[in-house]
């Protein structure tokens, strides 16, 4: 499939999977319309890149469904000045969307092979402002904190306290929280030392594994 066919696929993805389901943030729509999701999936799955589902990216991990990427991004309410932390780089696609919409992004991945691959793909997609780190993202990345927005793209038993502490005032944190097989997407917002919580939609993510996540 050529690039023009992929752009038609992206148009359809935006119209049928995002706009019709309530994604209304014009900047999120623009990012998803422009960024080449097919570059972030294994080559043999490229023709499926814009389908309404998560896809296997190797190492037992997945690239999230387009709608879930859009919803989580919309909940972060990003401005072009924001500094962002992502936990779970995986394919690097969500990181690319964050890089497109914010000023500076740090993304942490625990599996080194995925981190290497994400780095290459971000370069290929010409996204210059994302730094891919290897490590346990449940501890955050203290040296670049505080962050205006934090996104966790793996399922946590509860919101890691280190991440709350690295959130700026009025900063937003979005994370799937619950059991290993089923979670609710939640958003908290820092107000002083209070973190009021909102519960959004049921979801299913791969487990967050680490000091403040699940054991191996
Ligand atoms: N945002 C990704 C989704 C990847 S799935 C994308 O768009 O493709 C979640 C990822 O979180 C997996 O790659 C998994 O290896 C990673 N992960 C799980 N626990 C982690 C931890 N404690 N720190 C960093 N990454 C973690």
PDB file of C-alpha atoms and ligand atoms in Angstrom:
ATOM      1  CA  UNK A   1       0.000   0.000   0.000  1.00  0.00           C
ATOM      2  CA  UNK A   2       1.346   3.475  -0.875  1.00  0.00           C
ATOM      3  CA  UNK A   3       1.346   6.515   1.375  1.00  0.00           C
ATOM      4  CA  UNK A   4      -1.710   8.047  -0.302  1.00  0.00           C
ATOM      5  CA  UNK A   5      -3.774   4.958   0.519  1.00  0.00           C
ATOM      6  CA  UNK A   6      -2.634   5.214   4.120  1.00  0.00           C
ATOM      7  CA  UNK A   7      -3.798   8.821   4.208  1.00  0.00           C
ATOM      8  CA  UNK A   8      -7.264   7.690   3.062  1.00  0.00           C
ATOM      9  CA  UNK A   9      -7.164   5.044   5.822  1.00  0.00           C
ATOM     10  CA  UNK A  10      -6.308   7.778   8.333  1.00  0.00           C
ATOM     11  CA  UNK A  11      -9.197   9.944   7.148  1.00  0.00           C
ATOM     12  CA  UNK A  12     -11.574   7.021   7.664  1.00  0.00           C
ATOM     13  CA  UNK A  13     -10.074   6.249  11.069  1.00  0.00           C
ATOM     14  CA  UNK A  14     -10.632   9.853  12.166  1.00  0.00           C
ATOM     15  CA  UNK A  15     -14.192   9.972  10.872  1.00  0.00           C
ATOM     16  CA  UNK A  16     -15.539   6.574  11.926  1.00  0.00           C
ATOM     17  CA  UNK A  17     -13.479   5.683  14.996  1.00  0.00           C
ATOM     18  CA  UNK A  18     -12.762   9.072  16.575  1.00  0.00           C
ATOM     19  CA  UNK A  19     -15.198  11.878  15.631  1.00  0.00           C
ATOM     20  CA  UNK A  20     -18.279   9.663  15.874  1.00  0.00           C
ATOM     21  CA  UNK A  21     -17.243   8.462  19.325  1.00  0.00           C
ATOM     22  CA  UNK A  22     -16.790  11.891  20.819  1.00  0.00           C
ATOM     23  CA  UNK A  23     -13.171  12.835  20.189  1.00  0.00           C
ATOM     24  CA  UNK A  24     -13.640  16.591  19.712  1.00  0.00           C
ATOM     25  CA  UNK A  25     -10.222  18.114  20.496  1.00  0.00           C
ATOM     26  CA  UNK A  26      -9.184  19.587  17.115  1.00  0.00           C
ATOM     27  CA  UNK A  27      -5.476  19.291  17.881  1.00  0.00           C
ATOM     28  CA  UNK A  28      -5.787  15.593  18.784  1.00  0.00           C
ATOM     29  CA  UNK A  29      -7.674  14.984  15.528  1.00  0.00           C
ATOM     30  CA  UNK A  30      -4.995  16.845  13.578  1.00  0.00           C
ATOM     31  CA  UNK A  31      -2.200  14.789  15.152  1.00  0.00           C
ATOM     32  CA  UNK A  32      -3.942  11.501  14.403  1.00  0.00           C
ATOM     33  CA  UNK A  33      -4.781  12.609  10.853  1.00  0.00           C
ATOM     34  CA  UNK A  34      -1.132  13.500  10.152  1.00  0.00           C
ATOM     35  CA  UNK A  35       1.008  10.936  11.942  1.00  0.00           C
ATOM     36  CA  UNK A  36       1.901   7.696  10.109  1.00  0.00           C
ATOM     37  CA  UNK A  37       0.632   5.011  12.533  1.00  0.00           C
ATOM     38  CA  UNK A  38       1.627   2.319   9.964  1.00  0.00           C
ATOM     39  CA  UNK A  39       5.320   3.095  10.630  1.00  0.00           C
ATOM     40  CA  UNK A  40       4.871   2.017  14.270  1.00  0.00           C
ATOM     41  CA  UNK A  41       3.501  -1.494  13.677  1.00  0.00           C
ATOM     42  CA  UNK A  42       5.453  -4.562  12.498  1.00  0.00           C
ATOM     43  CA  UNK A  43       5.833  -4.524   8.700  1.00  0.00           C
ATOM     44  CA  UNK A  44       3.620  -7.562   8.185  1.00  0.00           C
ATOM     45  CA  UNK A  45       0.734  -5.782   9.958  1.00  0.00           C
ATOM     46  CA  UNK A  46       0.966  -2.436   8.131  1.00  0.00           C
ATOM     47  CA  UNK A  47      -2.236  -2.958   6.175  1.00  0.00           C
ATOM     48  CA  UNK A  48      -4.064  -3.361   9.512  1.00  0.00           C
ATOM     49  CA  UNK A  49      -2.518  -0.295  11.150  1.00  0.00           C
ATOM     50  CA  UNK A  50      -5.657   1.851  10.952  1.00  0.00           C
ATOM     51  CA  UNK A  51      -8.136  -0.799  12.064  1.00  0.00           C
ATOM     52  CA  UNK A  52     -10.266  -0.302  15.152  1.00  0.00           C
ATOM     53  CA  UNK A  53      -8.171  -2.539  17.439  1.00  0.00           C
ATOM     54  CA  UNK A  54      -4.869  -2.892  19.292  1.00  0.00           C
ATOM     55  CA  UNK A  55      -2.135  -4.821  17.424  1.00  0.00           C
ATOM     56  CA  UNK A  56       0.680  -7.104  18.518  1.00  0.00           C
ATOM     57  CA  UNK A  57       4.105  -5.381  18.542  1.00  0.00           C
ATOM     58  CA  UNK A  58       6.196  -8.345  19.828  1.00  0.00           C
ATOM     59  CA  UNK A  59       7.560  -9.108  23.340  1.00  0.00           C
ATOM     60  CA  UNK A  60       3.953  -9.841  24.411  1.00  0.00           C
ATOM     61  CA  UNK A  61       3.045  -6.129  24.118  1.00  0.00           C
ATOM     62  CA  UNK A  62       0.536  -4.181  22.014  1.00  0.00           C
ATOM     63  CA  UNK A  63       0.053  -0.821  20.324  1.00  0.00           C
ATOM     64  CA  UNK A  64      -3.208   0.598  21.703  1.00  0.00           C
ATOM     65  CA  UNK A  65      -6.397   0.921  19.633  1.00  0.00           C
ATOM     66  CA  UNK A  66      -6.536   4.322  17.829  1.00  0.00           C
ATOM     67  CA  UNK A  67      -9.630   5.398  19.793  1.00  0.00           C
ATOM     68  CA  UNK A  68      -7.906   4.696  23.124  1.00  0.00           C
ATOM     69  CA  UNK A  69      -4.830   6.708  22.038  1.00  0.00           C
ATOM     70  CA  UNK A  70      -7.091   9.631  21.062  1.00  0.00           C
ATOM     71  CA  UNK A  71      -9.167   9.466  24.239  1.00  0.00           C
ATOM     72  CA  UNK A  72      -6.150   9.349  26.575  1.00  0.00           C
ATOM     73  CA  UNK A  73      -4.518  12.215  24.677  1.00  0.00           C
ATOM     74  CA  UNK A  74      -7.688  14.318  24.792  1.00  0.00           C
ATOM     75  CA  UNK A  75      -7.929  13.757  28.562  1.00  0.00           C
ATOM     76  CA  UNK A  76      -4.398  15.178  28.985  1.00  0.00           C
ATOM     77  CA  UNK A  77      -5.560  18.599  27.631  1.00  0.00           C
ATOM     78  CA  UNK A  78      -2.121  19.332  26.172  1.00  0.00           C
ATOM     79  CA  UNK A  79      -0.914  22.791  25.195  1.00  0.00           C
ATOM     80  CA  UNK A  80       2.103  23.354  22.902  1.00  0.00           C
ATOM     81  CA  UNK A  81       4.145  24.500  25.922  1.00  0.00           C
ATOM     82  CA  UNK A  82       3.533  21.372  28.013  1.00  0.00           C
ATOM     83  CA  UNK A  83       6.231  18.992  29.204  1.00  0.00           C
ATOM     84  CA  UNK A  84       5.046  15.391  29.277  1.00  0.00           C
ATOM     85  CA  UNK A  85       6.059  12.031  30.745  1.00  0.00           C
ATOM     86  CA  UNK A  86       4.794   8.756  29.261  1.00  0.00           C
ATOM     87  CA  UNK A  87       5.222   5.379  30.966  1.00  0.00           C
ATOM     88  CA  UNK A  88       5.246   2.491  28.460  1.00  0.00           C
ATOM     89  CA  UNK A  89       6.719   3.652  25.124  1.00  0.00           C
ATOM     90  CA  UNK A  90       5.907   0.322  23.425  1.00  0.00           C
ATOM     91  CA  UNK A  91       5.736   1.034  19.686  1.00  0.00           C
ATOM     92  CA  UNK A  92       6.415   4.759  20.142  1.00  0.00           C
ATOM     93  CA  UNK A  93       3.160   5.744  18.397  1.00  0.00           C
ATOM     94  CA  UNK A  94       1.523   7.339  21.438  1.00  0.00           C
ATOM     95  CA  UNK A  95       4.846   9.069  22.170  1.00  0.00           C
ATOM     96  CA  UNK A  96       4.810  10.516  18.629  1.00  0.00           C
ATOM     97  CA  UNK A  97       1.292  11.898  19.164  1.00  0.00           C
ATOM     98  CA  UNK A  98       2.418  13.480  22.448  1.00  0.00           C
ATOM     99  CA  UNK A  99       5.528  14.912  20.754  1.00  0.00           C
ATOM    100  CA  UNK A 100       3.369  16.448  18.022  1.00  0.00           C
ATOM    101  CA  UNK A 101       1.178  18.228  20.583  1.00  0.00           C
ATOM    102  CA  UNK A 102       3.575  19.230  23.379  1.00  0.00           C
ATOM    103  CA  UNK A 103       6.989  20.861  23.691  1.00  0.00           C
ATOM    104  CA  UNK A 104       9.019  18.079  25.280  1.00  0.00           C
ATOM    105  CA  UNK A 105       8.264  14.419  25.962  1.00  0.00           C
ATOM    106  CA  UNK A 106      10.070  11.766  28.012  1.00  0.00           C
ATOM    107  CA  UNK A 107       8.897   8.202  27.547  1.00  0.00           C
ATOM    108  CA  UNK A 108      10.072   5.225  29.606  1.00  0.00           C
ATOM    109  CA  UNK A 109      10.045   1.606  28.416  1.00  0.00           C
ATOM    110  CA  UNK A 110      11.146  -1.414  30.470  1.00  0.00           C
ATOM    111  CA  UNK A 111      11.958  -3.669  27.483  1.00  0.00           C
ATOM    112  CA  UNK A 112      15.197  -2.406  25.839  1.00  0.00           C
ATOM    113  CA  UNK A 113      14.410  -3.914  22.401  1.00  0.00           C
ATOM    114  CA  UNK A 114      11.110  -2.009  22.252  1.00  0.00           C
ATOM    115  CA  UNK A 115      12.805   1.200  23.383  1.00  0.00           C
ATOM    116  CA  UNK A 116      15.405   0.892  20.571  1.00  0.00           C
ATOM    117  CA  UNK A 117      12.721   0.259  18.015  1.00  0.00           C
ATOM    118  CA  UNK A 118      10.566   3.162  19.256  1.00  0.00           C
ATOM    119  CA  UNK A 119      13.580   5.480  19.005  1.00  0.00           C
ATOM    120  CA  UNK A 120      14.162   4.479  15.369  1.00  0.00           C
ATOM    121  CA  UNK A 121      10.537   4.913  14.434  1.00  0.00           C
ATOM    122  CA  UNK A 122      10.280   8.335  16.031  1.00  0.00           C
ATOM    123  CA  UNK A 123      13.269   9.374  13.972  1.00  0.00           C
ATOM    124  CA  UNK A 124      11.701   7.954  10.811  1.00  0.00           C
ATOM    125  CA  UNK A 125       8.494   9.858  11.565  1.00  0.00           C
ATOM    126  CA  UNK A 126      10.560  13.059  12.075  1.00  0.00           C
ATOM    127  CA  UNK A 127       9.498  13.619  15.697  1.00  0.00           C
ATOM    128  CA  UNK A 128      12.506  15.346  17.316  1.00  0.00           C
ATOM    129  CA  UNK A 129      11.268  16.228  20.825  1.00  0.00           C
ATOM    130  CA  UNK A 130      10.743  12.761  22.381  1.00  0.00           C
ATOM    131  CA  UNK A 131      13.441  11.167  24.561  1.00  0.00           C
ATOM    132  CA  UNK A 132      13.099   7.384  24.962  1.00  0.00           C
ATOM    133  CA  UNK A 133      14.499   6.008  28.237  1.00  0.00           C
ATOM    134  CA  UNK A 134      14.857   2.415  29.453  1.00  0.00           C
ATOM    135  CA  UNK A 135      13.821   1.660  33.020  1.00  0.00           C
ATOM    136  CA  UNK A 136      10.998   1.199  35.506  1.00  0.00           C
ATOM    137  CA  UNK A 137       8.531   3.966  34.697  1.00  0.00           C
ATOM    138  CA  UNK A 138       6.577   3.418  37.931  1.00  0.00           C
ATOM    139  CA  UNK A 139       9.362   5.499  39.518  1.00  0.00           C
ATOM    140  CA  UNK A 140       8.942   8.267  36.934  1.00  0.00           C
ATOM    141  CA  UNK A 141      11.891  10.364  35.752  1.00  0.00           C
ATOM    142  CA  UNK A 142      12.731  12.712  38.591  1.00  0.00           C
ATOM    143  CA  UNK A 143      15.493  14.699  36.871  1.00  0.00           C
ATOM    144  CA  UNK A 144      13.130  16.281  34.307  1.00  0.00           C
ATOM    145  CA  UNK A 145      10.134  16.726  36.689  1.00  0.00           C
ATOM    146  CA  UNK A 146       7.693  18.366  37.194  1.00  0.00           C
ATOM    147  CA  UNK A 147       5.485  17.415  34.221  1.00  0.00           C
ATOM    148  CA  UNK A 148       2.334  19.175  33.042  1.00  0.00           C
ATOM    149  CA  UNK A 149       0.948  15.838  31.939  1.00  0.00           C
ATOM    150  CA  UNK A 150       1.734  12.189  32.681  1.00  0.00           C
ATOM    151  CA  UNK A 151       0.306   9.257  30.729  1.00  0.00           C
ATOM    152  CA  UNK A 152       0.594   5.646  31.829  1.00  0.00           C
ATOM    153  CA  UNK A 153      -0.154   3.245  28.961  1.00  0.00           C
ATOM    154  CA  UNK A 154      -0.058   0.002  30.978  1.00  0.00           C
ATOM    155  CA  UNK A 155      -2.471  -1.230  33.651  1.00  0.00           C
ATOM    156  CA  UNK A 156      -1.610  -0.250  37.231  1.00  0.00           C
ATOM    157  CA  UNK A 157      -2.961  -1.720  40.508  1.00  0.00           C
ATOM    158  CA  UNK A 158      -3.073   1.909  41.742  1.00  0.00           C
ATOM    159  CA  UNK A 159      -1.560   5.214  40.615  1.00  0.00           C
ATOM    160  CA  UNK A 160       2.187   5.100  41.424  1.00  0.00           C
ATOM    161  CA  UNK A 161       2.934   7.686  44.130  1.00  0.00           C
ATOM    162  CA  UNK A 162       6.229   8.760  42.488  1.00  0.00           C
ATOM    163  CA  UNK A 163       4.263   9.837  39.423  1.00  0.00           C
ATOM    164  CA  UNK A 164       1.854  11.931  41.510  1.00  0.00           C
ATOM    165  CA  UNK A 165       4.823  13.662  43.121  1.00  0.00           C
ATOM    166  CA  UNK A 166       6.330  14.485  39.703  1.00  0.00           C
ATOM    167  CA  UNK A 167       3.123  16.173  38.502  1.00  0.00           C
ATOM    168  CA  UNK A 168       3.131  20.005  38.237  1.00  0.00           C
ATOM    169  CA  UNK A 169       0.382  22.091  39.876  1.00  0.00           C
ATOM    170  CA  UNK A 170      -2.798  21.725  37.734  1.00  0.00           C
ATOM    171  CA  UNK A 171      -1.009  18.872  35.946  1.00  0.00           C
ATOM    172  CA  UNK A 172      -3.088  15.978  34.593  1.00  0.00           C
ATOM    173  CA  UNK A 173      -2.281  12.271  34.960  1.00  0.00           C
ATOM    174  CA  UNK A 174      -4.150   9.599  32.981  1.00  0.00           C
ATOM    175  CA  UNK A 175      -3.775   5.908  33.833  1.00  0.00           C
ATOM    176  CA  UNK A 176      -5.705   2.619  33.513  1.00  0.00           C
ATOM    177  CA  UNK A 177      -6.262   1.390  37.096  1.00  0.00           C
ATOM    178  CA  UNK A 178      -7.724  -1.934  38.241  1.00  0.00           C
ATOM    179  CA  UNK A 179      -7.189  -5.672  37.988  1.00  0.00           C
ATOM    180  CA  UNK A 180      -4.722  -7.325  35.601  1.00  0.00           C
ATOM    181  CA  UNK A 181      -7.483  -8.223  33.130  1.00  0.00           C
ATOM    182  CA  UNK A 182      -9.790  -5.210  33.381  1.00  0.00           C
ATOM    183  CA  UNK A 183      -9.354  -1.573  34.331  1.00  0.00           C
ATOM    184  CA  UNK A 184     -10.986   1.858  34.380  1.00  0.00           C
ATOM    185  CA  UNK A 185      -9.243   4.768  32.680  1.00  0.00           C
ATOM    186  CA  UNK A 186      -8.860   7.437  35.361  1.00  0.00           C
ATOM    187  CA  UNK A 187      -7.649  11.031  35.342  1.00  0.00           C
ATOM    188  CA  UNK A 188      -6.309  12.936  38.336  1.00  0.00           C
ATOM    189  CA  UNK A 189      -5.400  16.608  38.456  1.00  0.00           C
ATOM    190  CA  UNK A 190      -2.961  18.057  40.973  1.00  0.00           C
ATOM    191  CA  UNK A 191      -4.423  20.761  43.233  1.00  0.00           C
ATOM    192  CA  UNK A 192      -1.809  21.480  45.868  1.00  0.00           C
ATOM    193  CA  UNK A 193      -1.385  18.150  47.657  1.00  0.00           C
ATOM    194  CA  UNK A 194      -4.873  17.002  46.614  1.00  0.00           C
ATOM    195  CA  UNK A 195      -5.388  14.779  43.574  1.00  0.00           C
ATOM    196  CA  UNK A 196      -9.108  14.758  42.717  1.00  0.00           C
ATOM    197  CA  UNK A 197      -9.966  11.733  40.567  1.00  0.00           C
ATOM    198  CA  UNK A 198     -12.368  11.188  37.668  1.00  0.00           C
ATOM    199  CA  UNK A 199     -13.290   7.771  36.341  1.00  0.00           C
ATOM    200  CA  UNK A 200     -13.753   7.507  32.585  1.00  0.00           C
ATOM    201  CA  UNK A 201     -14.124   4.339  30.541  1.00  0.00           C
ATOM    202  CA  UNK A 202     -13.565   0.588  31.104  1.00  0.00           C
ATOM    203  CA  UNK A 203     -10.458  -0.638  29.275  1.00  0.00           C
ATOM    204  CA  UNK A 204      -7.928  -3.466  29.023  1.00  0.00           C
ATOM    205  CA  UNK A 205      -4.175  -2.803  28.968  1.00  0.00           C
ATOM    206  CA  UNK A 206      -1.095  -5.017  29.368  1.00  0.00           C
ATOM    207  CA  UNK A 207       0.197  -4.938  32.982  1.00  0.00           C
ATOM    208  CA  UNK A 208       2.483  -2.229  34.343  1.00  0.00           C
ATOM    209  CA  UNK A 209       5.376  -4.222  35.797  1.00  0.00           C
ATOM    210  CA  UNK A 210       7.630  -2.581  38.376  1.00  0.00           C
ATOM    211  CA  UNK A 211       8.219  -1.315  41.905  1.00  0.00           C
ATOM    212  CA  UNK A 212       4.834   0.436  42.053  1.00  0.00           C
ATOM    213  CA  UNK A 213       3.151  -1.861  39.523  1.00  0.00           C
ATOM    214  CA  UNK A 214       2.616  -5.608  39.319  1.00  0.00           C
ATOM    215  CA  UNK A 215       5.318  -8.209  39.968  1.00  0.00           C
ATOM    216  CA  UNK A 216       6.691 -10.115  36.984  1.00  0.00           C
TER     217      UNK A 216
HETATM  218  N1  LIG B   1       2.018   3.524  24.371  1.00  0.00           N
HETATM  219  C1  LIG B   1       2.290   2.252  23.722  1.00  0.00           C
HETATM  220  C2  LIG B   1       1.546   1.137  24.405  1.00  0.00           C
HETATM  221  C3  LIG B   1       2.465  -0.004  24.691  1.00  0.00           C
HETATM  222  S1  LIG B   1       1.844  -1.279  25.728  1.00  0.00           S
HETATM  223  C4  LIG B   1       2.042   2.317  22.242  1.00  0.00           C
HETATM  224  O1  LIG B   1       1.441   3.289  21.764  1.00  0.00           O
HETATM  225  O2  LIG B   1       2.481   1.419  21.531  1.00  0.00           O
HETATM  226  C5  LIG B   1       2.557  -0.858  27.286  1.00  0.00           C
HETATM  227  C6  LIG B   1       4.062  -0.840  27.370  1.00  0.00           C
HETATM  228  O3  LIG B   1       4.407  -0.582  28.728  1.00  0.00           O
HETATM  229  C7  LIG B   1       4.756  -2.142  26.993  1.00  0.00           C
HETATM  230  O4  LIG B   1       5.684  -1.900  25.978  1.00  0.00           O
HETATM  231  C8  LIG B   1       5.459  -2.580  28.298  1.00  0.00           C
HETATM  232  O5  LIG B   1       6.705  -3.189  28.084  1.00  0.00           O
HETATM  233  C9  LIG B   1       5.612  -1.245  29.006  1.00  0.00           C
HETATM  234  N2  LIG B   1       5.782  -1.301  30.478  1.00  0.00           N
HETATM  235  C10 LIG B   1       5.175  -2.105  31.388  1.00  0.00           C
HETATM  236  N3  LIG B   1       5.576  -1.811  32.633  1.00  0.00           N
HETATM  237  C11 LIG B   1       6.459  -0.784  32.524  1.00  0.00           C
HETATM  238  C12 LIG B   1       7.228  -0.023  33.453  1.00  0.00           C
HETATM  239  N4  LIG B   1       7.169  -0.234  34.785  1.00  0.00           N
HETATM  240  N5  LIG B   1       8.027   0.954  32.983  1.00  0.00           N
HETATM  241  C13 LIG B   1       8.119   1.217  31.650  1.00  0.00           C
HETATM  242  N6  LIG B   1       7.419   0.529  30.726  1.00  0.00           N
HETATM  243  C14 LIG B   1       6.608  -0.456  31.149  1.00  0.00           C
END
